mmCIF file with all atom_site columns, C-alpha atoms in Angstrom:
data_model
loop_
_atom_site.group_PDB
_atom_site.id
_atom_site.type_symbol
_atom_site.label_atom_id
_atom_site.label_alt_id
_atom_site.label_comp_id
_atom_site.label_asym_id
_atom_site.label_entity_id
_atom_site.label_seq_id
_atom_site.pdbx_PDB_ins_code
_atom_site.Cartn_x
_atom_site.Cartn_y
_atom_site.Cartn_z
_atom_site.occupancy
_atom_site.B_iso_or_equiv
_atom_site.pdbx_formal_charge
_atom_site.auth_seq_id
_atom_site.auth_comp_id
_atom_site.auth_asym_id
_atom_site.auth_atom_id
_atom_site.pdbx_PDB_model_num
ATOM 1   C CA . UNK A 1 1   ? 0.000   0.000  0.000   1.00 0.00 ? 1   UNK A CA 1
ATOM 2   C CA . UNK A 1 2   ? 1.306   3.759  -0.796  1.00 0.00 ? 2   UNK A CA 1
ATOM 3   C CA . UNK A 1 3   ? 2.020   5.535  2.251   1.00 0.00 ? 3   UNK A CA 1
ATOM 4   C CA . UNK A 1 4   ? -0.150  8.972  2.297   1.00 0.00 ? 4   UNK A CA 1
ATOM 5   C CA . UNK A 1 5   ? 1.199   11.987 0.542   1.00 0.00 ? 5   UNK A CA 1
ATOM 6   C CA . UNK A 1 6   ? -0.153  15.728 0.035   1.00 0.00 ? 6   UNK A CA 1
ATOM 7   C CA . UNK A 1 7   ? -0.945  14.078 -3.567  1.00 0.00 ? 7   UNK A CA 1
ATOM 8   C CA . UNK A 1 8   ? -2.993  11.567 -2.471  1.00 0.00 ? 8   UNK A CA 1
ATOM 9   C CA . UNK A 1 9   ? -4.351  13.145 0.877   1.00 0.00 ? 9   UNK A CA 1
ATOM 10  C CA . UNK A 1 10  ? -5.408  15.800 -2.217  1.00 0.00 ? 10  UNK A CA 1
ATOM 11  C CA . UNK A 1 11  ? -6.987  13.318 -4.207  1.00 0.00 ? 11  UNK A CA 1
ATOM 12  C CA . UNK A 1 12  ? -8.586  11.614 -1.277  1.00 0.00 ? 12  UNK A CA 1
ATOM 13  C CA . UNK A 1 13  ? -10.296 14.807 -0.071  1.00 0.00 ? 13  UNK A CA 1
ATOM 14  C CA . UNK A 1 14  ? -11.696 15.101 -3.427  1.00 0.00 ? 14  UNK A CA 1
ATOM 15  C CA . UNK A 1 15  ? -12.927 11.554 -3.476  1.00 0.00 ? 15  UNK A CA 1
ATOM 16  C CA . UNK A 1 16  ? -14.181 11.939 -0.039  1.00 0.00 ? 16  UNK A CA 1
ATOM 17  C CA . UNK A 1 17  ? -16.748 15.092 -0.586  1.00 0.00 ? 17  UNK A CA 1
ATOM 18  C CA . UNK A 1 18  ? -17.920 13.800 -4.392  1.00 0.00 ? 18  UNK A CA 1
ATOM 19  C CA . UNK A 1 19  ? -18.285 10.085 -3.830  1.00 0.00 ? 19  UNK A CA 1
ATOM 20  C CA . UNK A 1 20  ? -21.157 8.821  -1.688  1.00 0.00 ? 20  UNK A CA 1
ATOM 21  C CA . UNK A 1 21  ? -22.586 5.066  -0.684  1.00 0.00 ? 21  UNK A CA 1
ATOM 22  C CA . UNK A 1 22  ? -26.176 4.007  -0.928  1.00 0.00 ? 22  UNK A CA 1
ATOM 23  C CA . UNK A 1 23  ? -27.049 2.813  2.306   1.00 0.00 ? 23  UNK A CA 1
ATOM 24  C CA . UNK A 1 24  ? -31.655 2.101  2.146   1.00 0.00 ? 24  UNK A CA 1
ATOM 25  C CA . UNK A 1 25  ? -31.284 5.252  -0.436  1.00 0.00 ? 25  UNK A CA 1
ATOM 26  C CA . UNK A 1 26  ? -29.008 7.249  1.855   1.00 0.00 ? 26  UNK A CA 1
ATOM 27  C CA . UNK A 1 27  ? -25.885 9.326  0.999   1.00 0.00 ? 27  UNK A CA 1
ATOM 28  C CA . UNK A 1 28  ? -22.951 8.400  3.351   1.00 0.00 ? 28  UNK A CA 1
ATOM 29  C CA . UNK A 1 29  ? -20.140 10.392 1.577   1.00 0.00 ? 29  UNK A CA 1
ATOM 30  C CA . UNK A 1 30  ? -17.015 8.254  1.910   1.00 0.00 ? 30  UNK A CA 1
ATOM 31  C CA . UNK A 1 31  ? -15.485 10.847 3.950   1.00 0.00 ? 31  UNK A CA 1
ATOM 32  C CA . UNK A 1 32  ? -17.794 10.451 6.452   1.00 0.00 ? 32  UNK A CA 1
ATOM 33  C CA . UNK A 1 33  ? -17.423 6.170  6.210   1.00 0.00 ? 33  UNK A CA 1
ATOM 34  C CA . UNK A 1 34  ? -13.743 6.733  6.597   1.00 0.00 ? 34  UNK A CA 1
ATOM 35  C CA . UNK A 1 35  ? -13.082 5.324  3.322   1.00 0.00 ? 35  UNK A CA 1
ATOM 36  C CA . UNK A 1 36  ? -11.906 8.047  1.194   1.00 0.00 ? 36  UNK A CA 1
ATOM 37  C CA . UNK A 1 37  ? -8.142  7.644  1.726   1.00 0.00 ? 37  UNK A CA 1
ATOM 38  C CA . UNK A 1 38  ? -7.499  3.852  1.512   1.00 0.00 ? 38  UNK A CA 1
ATOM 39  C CA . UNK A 1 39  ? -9.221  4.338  -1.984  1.00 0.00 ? 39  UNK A CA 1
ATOM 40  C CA . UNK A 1 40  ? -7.184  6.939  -2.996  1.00 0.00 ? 40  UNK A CA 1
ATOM 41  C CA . UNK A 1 41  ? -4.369  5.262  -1.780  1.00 0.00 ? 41  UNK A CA 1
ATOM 42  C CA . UNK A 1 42  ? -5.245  2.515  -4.109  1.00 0.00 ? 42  UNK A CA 1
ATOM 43  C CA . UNK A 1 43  ? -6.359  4.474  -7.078  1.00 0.00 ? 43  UNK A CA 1
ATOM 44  C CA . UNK A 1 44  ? -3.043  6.823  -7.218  1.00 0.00 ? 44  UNK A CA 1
ATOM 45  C CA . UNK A 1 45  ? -1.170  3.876  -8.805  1.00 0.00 ? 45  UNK A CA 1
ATOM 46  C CA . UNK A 1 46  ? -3.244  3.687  -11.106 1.00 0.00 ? 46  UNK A CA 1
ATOM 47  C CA . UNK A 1 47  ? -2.794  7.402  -12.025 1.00 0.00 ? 47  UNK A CA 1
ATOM 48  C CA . UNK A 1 48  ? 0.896   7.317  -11.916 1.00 0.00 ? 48  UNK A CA 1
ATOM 49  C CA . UNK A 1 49  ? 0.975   4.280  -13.973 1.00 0.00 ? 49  UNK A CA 1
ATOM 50  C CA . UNK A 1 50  ? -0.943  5.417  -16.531 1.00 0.00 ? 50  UNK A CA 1
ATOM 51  C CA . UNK A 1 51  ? -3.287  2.315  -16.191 1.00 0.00 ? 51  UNK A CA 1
ATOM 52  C CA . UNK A 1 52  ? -6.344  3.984  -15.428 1.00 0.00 ? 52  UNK A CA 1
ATOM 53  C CA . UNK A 1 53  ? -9.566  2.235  -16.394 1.00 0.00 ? 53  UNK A CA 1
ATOM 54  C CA . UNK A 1 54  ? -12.773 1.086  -15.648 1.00 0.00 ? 54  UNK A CA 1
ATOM 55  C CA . UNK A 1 55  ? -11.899 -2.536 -14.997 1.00 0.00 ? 55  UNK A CA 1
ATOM 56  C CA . UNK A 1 56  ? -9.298  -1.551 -12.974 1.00 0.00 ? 56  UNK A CA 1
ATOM 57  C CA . UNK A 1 57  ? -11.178 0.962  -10.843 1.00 0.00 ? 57  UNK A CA 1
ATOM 58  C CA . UNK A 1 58  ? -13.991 -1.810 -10.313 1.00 0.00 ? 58  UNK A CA 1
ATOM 59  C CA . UNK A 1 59  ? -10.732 -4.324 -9.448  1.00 0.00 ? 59  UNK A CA 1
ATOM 60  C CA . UNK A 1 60  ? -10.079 -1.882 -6.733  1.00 0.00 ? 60  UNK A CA 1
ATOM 61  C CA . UNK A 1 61  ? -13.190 -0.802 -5.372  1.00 0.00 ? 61  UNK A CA 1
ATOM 62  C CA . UNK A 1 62  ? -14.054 -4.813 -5.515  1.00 0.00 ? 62  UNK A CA 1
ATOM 63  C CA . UNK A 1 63  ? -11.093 -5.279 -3.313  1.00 0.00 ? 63  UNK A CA 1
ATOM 64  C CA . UNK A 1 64  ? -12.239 -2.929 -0.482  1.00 0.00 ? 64  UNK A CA 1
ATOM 65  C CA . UNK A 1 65  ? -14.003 -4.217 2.153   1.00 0.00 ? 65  UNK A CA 1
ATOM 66  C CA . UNK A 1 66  ? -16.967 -2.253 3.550   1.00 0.00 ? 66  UNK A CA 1
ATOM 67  C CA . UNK A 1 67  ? -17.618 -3.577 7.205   1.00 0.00 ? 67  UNK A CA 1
ATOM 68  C CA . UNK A 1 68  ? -21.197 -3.269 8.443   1.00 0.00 ? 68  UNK A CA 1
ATOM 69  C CA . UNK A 1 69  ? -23.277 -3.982 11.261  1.00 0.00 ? 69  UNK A CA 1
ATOM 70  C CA . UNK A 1 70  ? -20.180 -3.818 13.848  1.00 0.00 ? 70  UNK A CA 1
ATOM 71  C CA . UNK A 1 71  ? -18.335 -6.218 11.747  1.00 0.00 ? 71  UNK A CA 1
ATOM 72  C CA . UNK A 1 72  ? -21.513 -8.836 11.244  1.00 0.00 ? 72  UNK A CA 1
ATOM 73  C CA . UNK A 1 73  ? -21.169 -8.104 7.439   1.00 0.00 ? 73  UNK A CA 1
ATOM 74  C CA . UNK A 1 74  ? -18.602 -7.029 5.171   1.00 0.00 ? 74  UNK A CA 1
ATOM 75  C CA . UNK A 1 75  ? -19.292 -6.085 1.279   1.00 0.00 ? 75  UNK A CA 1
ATOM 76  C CA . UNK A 1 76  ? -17.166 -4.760 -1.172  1.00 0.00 ? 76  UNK A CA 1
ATOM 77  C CA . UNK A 1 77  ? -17.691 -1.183 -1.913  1.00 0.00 ? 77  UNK A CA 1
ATOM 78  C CA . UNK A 1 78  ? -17.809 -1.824 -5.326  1.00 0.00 ? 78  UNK A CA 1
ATOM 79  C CA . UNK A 1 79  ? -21.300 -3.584 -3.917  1.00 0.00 ? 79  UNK A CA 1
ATOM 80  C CA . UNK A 1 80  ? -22.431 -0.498 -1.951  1.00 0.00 ? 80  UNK A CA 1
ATOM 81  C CA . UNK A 1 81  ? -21.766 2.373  -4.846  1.00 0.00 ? 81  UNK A CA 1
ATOM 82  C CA . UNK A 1 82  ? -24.703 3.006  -6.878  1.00 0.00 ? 82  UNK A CA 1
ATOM 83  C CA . UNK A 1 83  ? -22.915 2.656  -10.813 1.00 0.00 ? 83  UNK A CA 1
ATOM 84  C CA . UNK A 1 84  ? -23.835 6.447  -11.107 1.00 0.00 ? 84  UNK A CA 1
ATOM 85  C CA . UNK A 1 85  ? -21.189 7.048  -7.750  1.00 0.00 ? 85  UNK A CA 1
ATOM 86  C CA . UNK A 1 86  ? -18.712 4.848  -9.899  1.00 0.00 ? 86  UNK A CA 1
ATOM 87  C CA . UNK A 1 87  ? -19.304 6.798  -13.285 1.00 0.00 ? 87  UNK A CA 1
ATOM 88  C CA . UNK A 1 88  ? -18.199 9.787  -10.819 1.00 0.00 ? 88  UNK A CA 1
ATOM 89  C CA . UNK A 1 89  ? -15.231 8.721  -9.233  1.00 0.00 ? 89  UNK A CA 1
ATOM 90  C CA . UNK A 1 90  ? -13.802 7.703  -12.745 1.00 0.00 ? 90  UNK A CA 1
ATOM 91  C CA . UNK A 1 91  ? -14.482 10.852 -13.889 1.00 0.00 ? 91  UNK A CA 1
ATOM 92  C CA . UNK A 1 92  ? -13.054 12.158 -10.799 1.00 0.00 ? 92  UNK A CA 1
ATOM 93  C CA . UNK A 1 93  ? -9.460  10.187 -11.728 1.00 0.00 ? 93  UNK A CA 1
ATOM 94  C CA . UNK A 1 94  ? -9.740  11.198 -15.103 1.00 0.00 ? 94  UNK A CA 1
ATOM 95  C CA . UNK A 1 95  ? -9.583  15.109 -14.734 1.00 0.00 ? 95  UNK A CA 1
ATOM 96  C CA . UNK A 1 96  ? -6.974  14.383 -11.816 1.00 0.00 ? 96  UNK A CA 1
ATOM 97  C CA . UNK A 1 97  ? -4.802  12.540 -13.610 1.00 0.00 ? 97  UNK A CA 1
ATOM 98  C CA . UNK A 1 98  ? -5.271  15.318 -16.724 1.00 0.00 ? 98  UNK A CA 1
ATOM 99  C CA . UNK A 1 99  ? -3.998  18.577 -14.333 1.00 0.00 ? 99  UNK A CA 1
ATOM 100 C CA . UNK A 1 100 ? -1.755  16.583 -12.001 1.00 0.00 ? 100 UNK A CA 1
ATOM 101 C CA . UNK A 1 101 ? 0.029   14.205 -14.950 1.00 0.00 ? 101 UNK A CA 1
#
């Protein structure tokens, strides 16, 4: 795992305040879930190795678990973003990755 930068603390703040779960049709932004930076930490690869796409977005937000219920359940958060939240957060990466590289 990257250790946290200003790049991707920058990145993660962004992701945080624009990307959002559904929880029974409710918003939790994944600042708020505490979830923001260990996907951006995951993401910035991506970025810096010029590999960003779909697939491999989904491959990482597949790979995150999202622990519910005190720890009773845990889904990926690819399974708890709403496809319109994903369409978002790859637009997100793209337009980073277009001023930053």
């Amino acid at each position: 795992m990257t250790s946290t930068t200003p790049e991707i603390e920058a990145l993660a703040a962004d992701i945080g305040e624009q990307v959002a779960i559904d929880v029974a049709k409710w918003n939790l932004f994944l600042a708020e879930a505490h979830l923001h930076i260990p996907l951006a930490e995951r993401v910035y690869p991506l970025l810096e190795k010029d590999e960003l796409s779909r697939s491999a977005v989904e491959a990482v937000l597949k790979d995150l678990s999202v622990v519910i219920g005190g720890g009773k359940v845990s889904l990926s958060l690819l399974d708890v973003l709403p496809n319109a939240m994903v369409d978002r957060l790859i637009t997100l990466l793209e337009d980073y990755r277009s001023k930053s590289f």
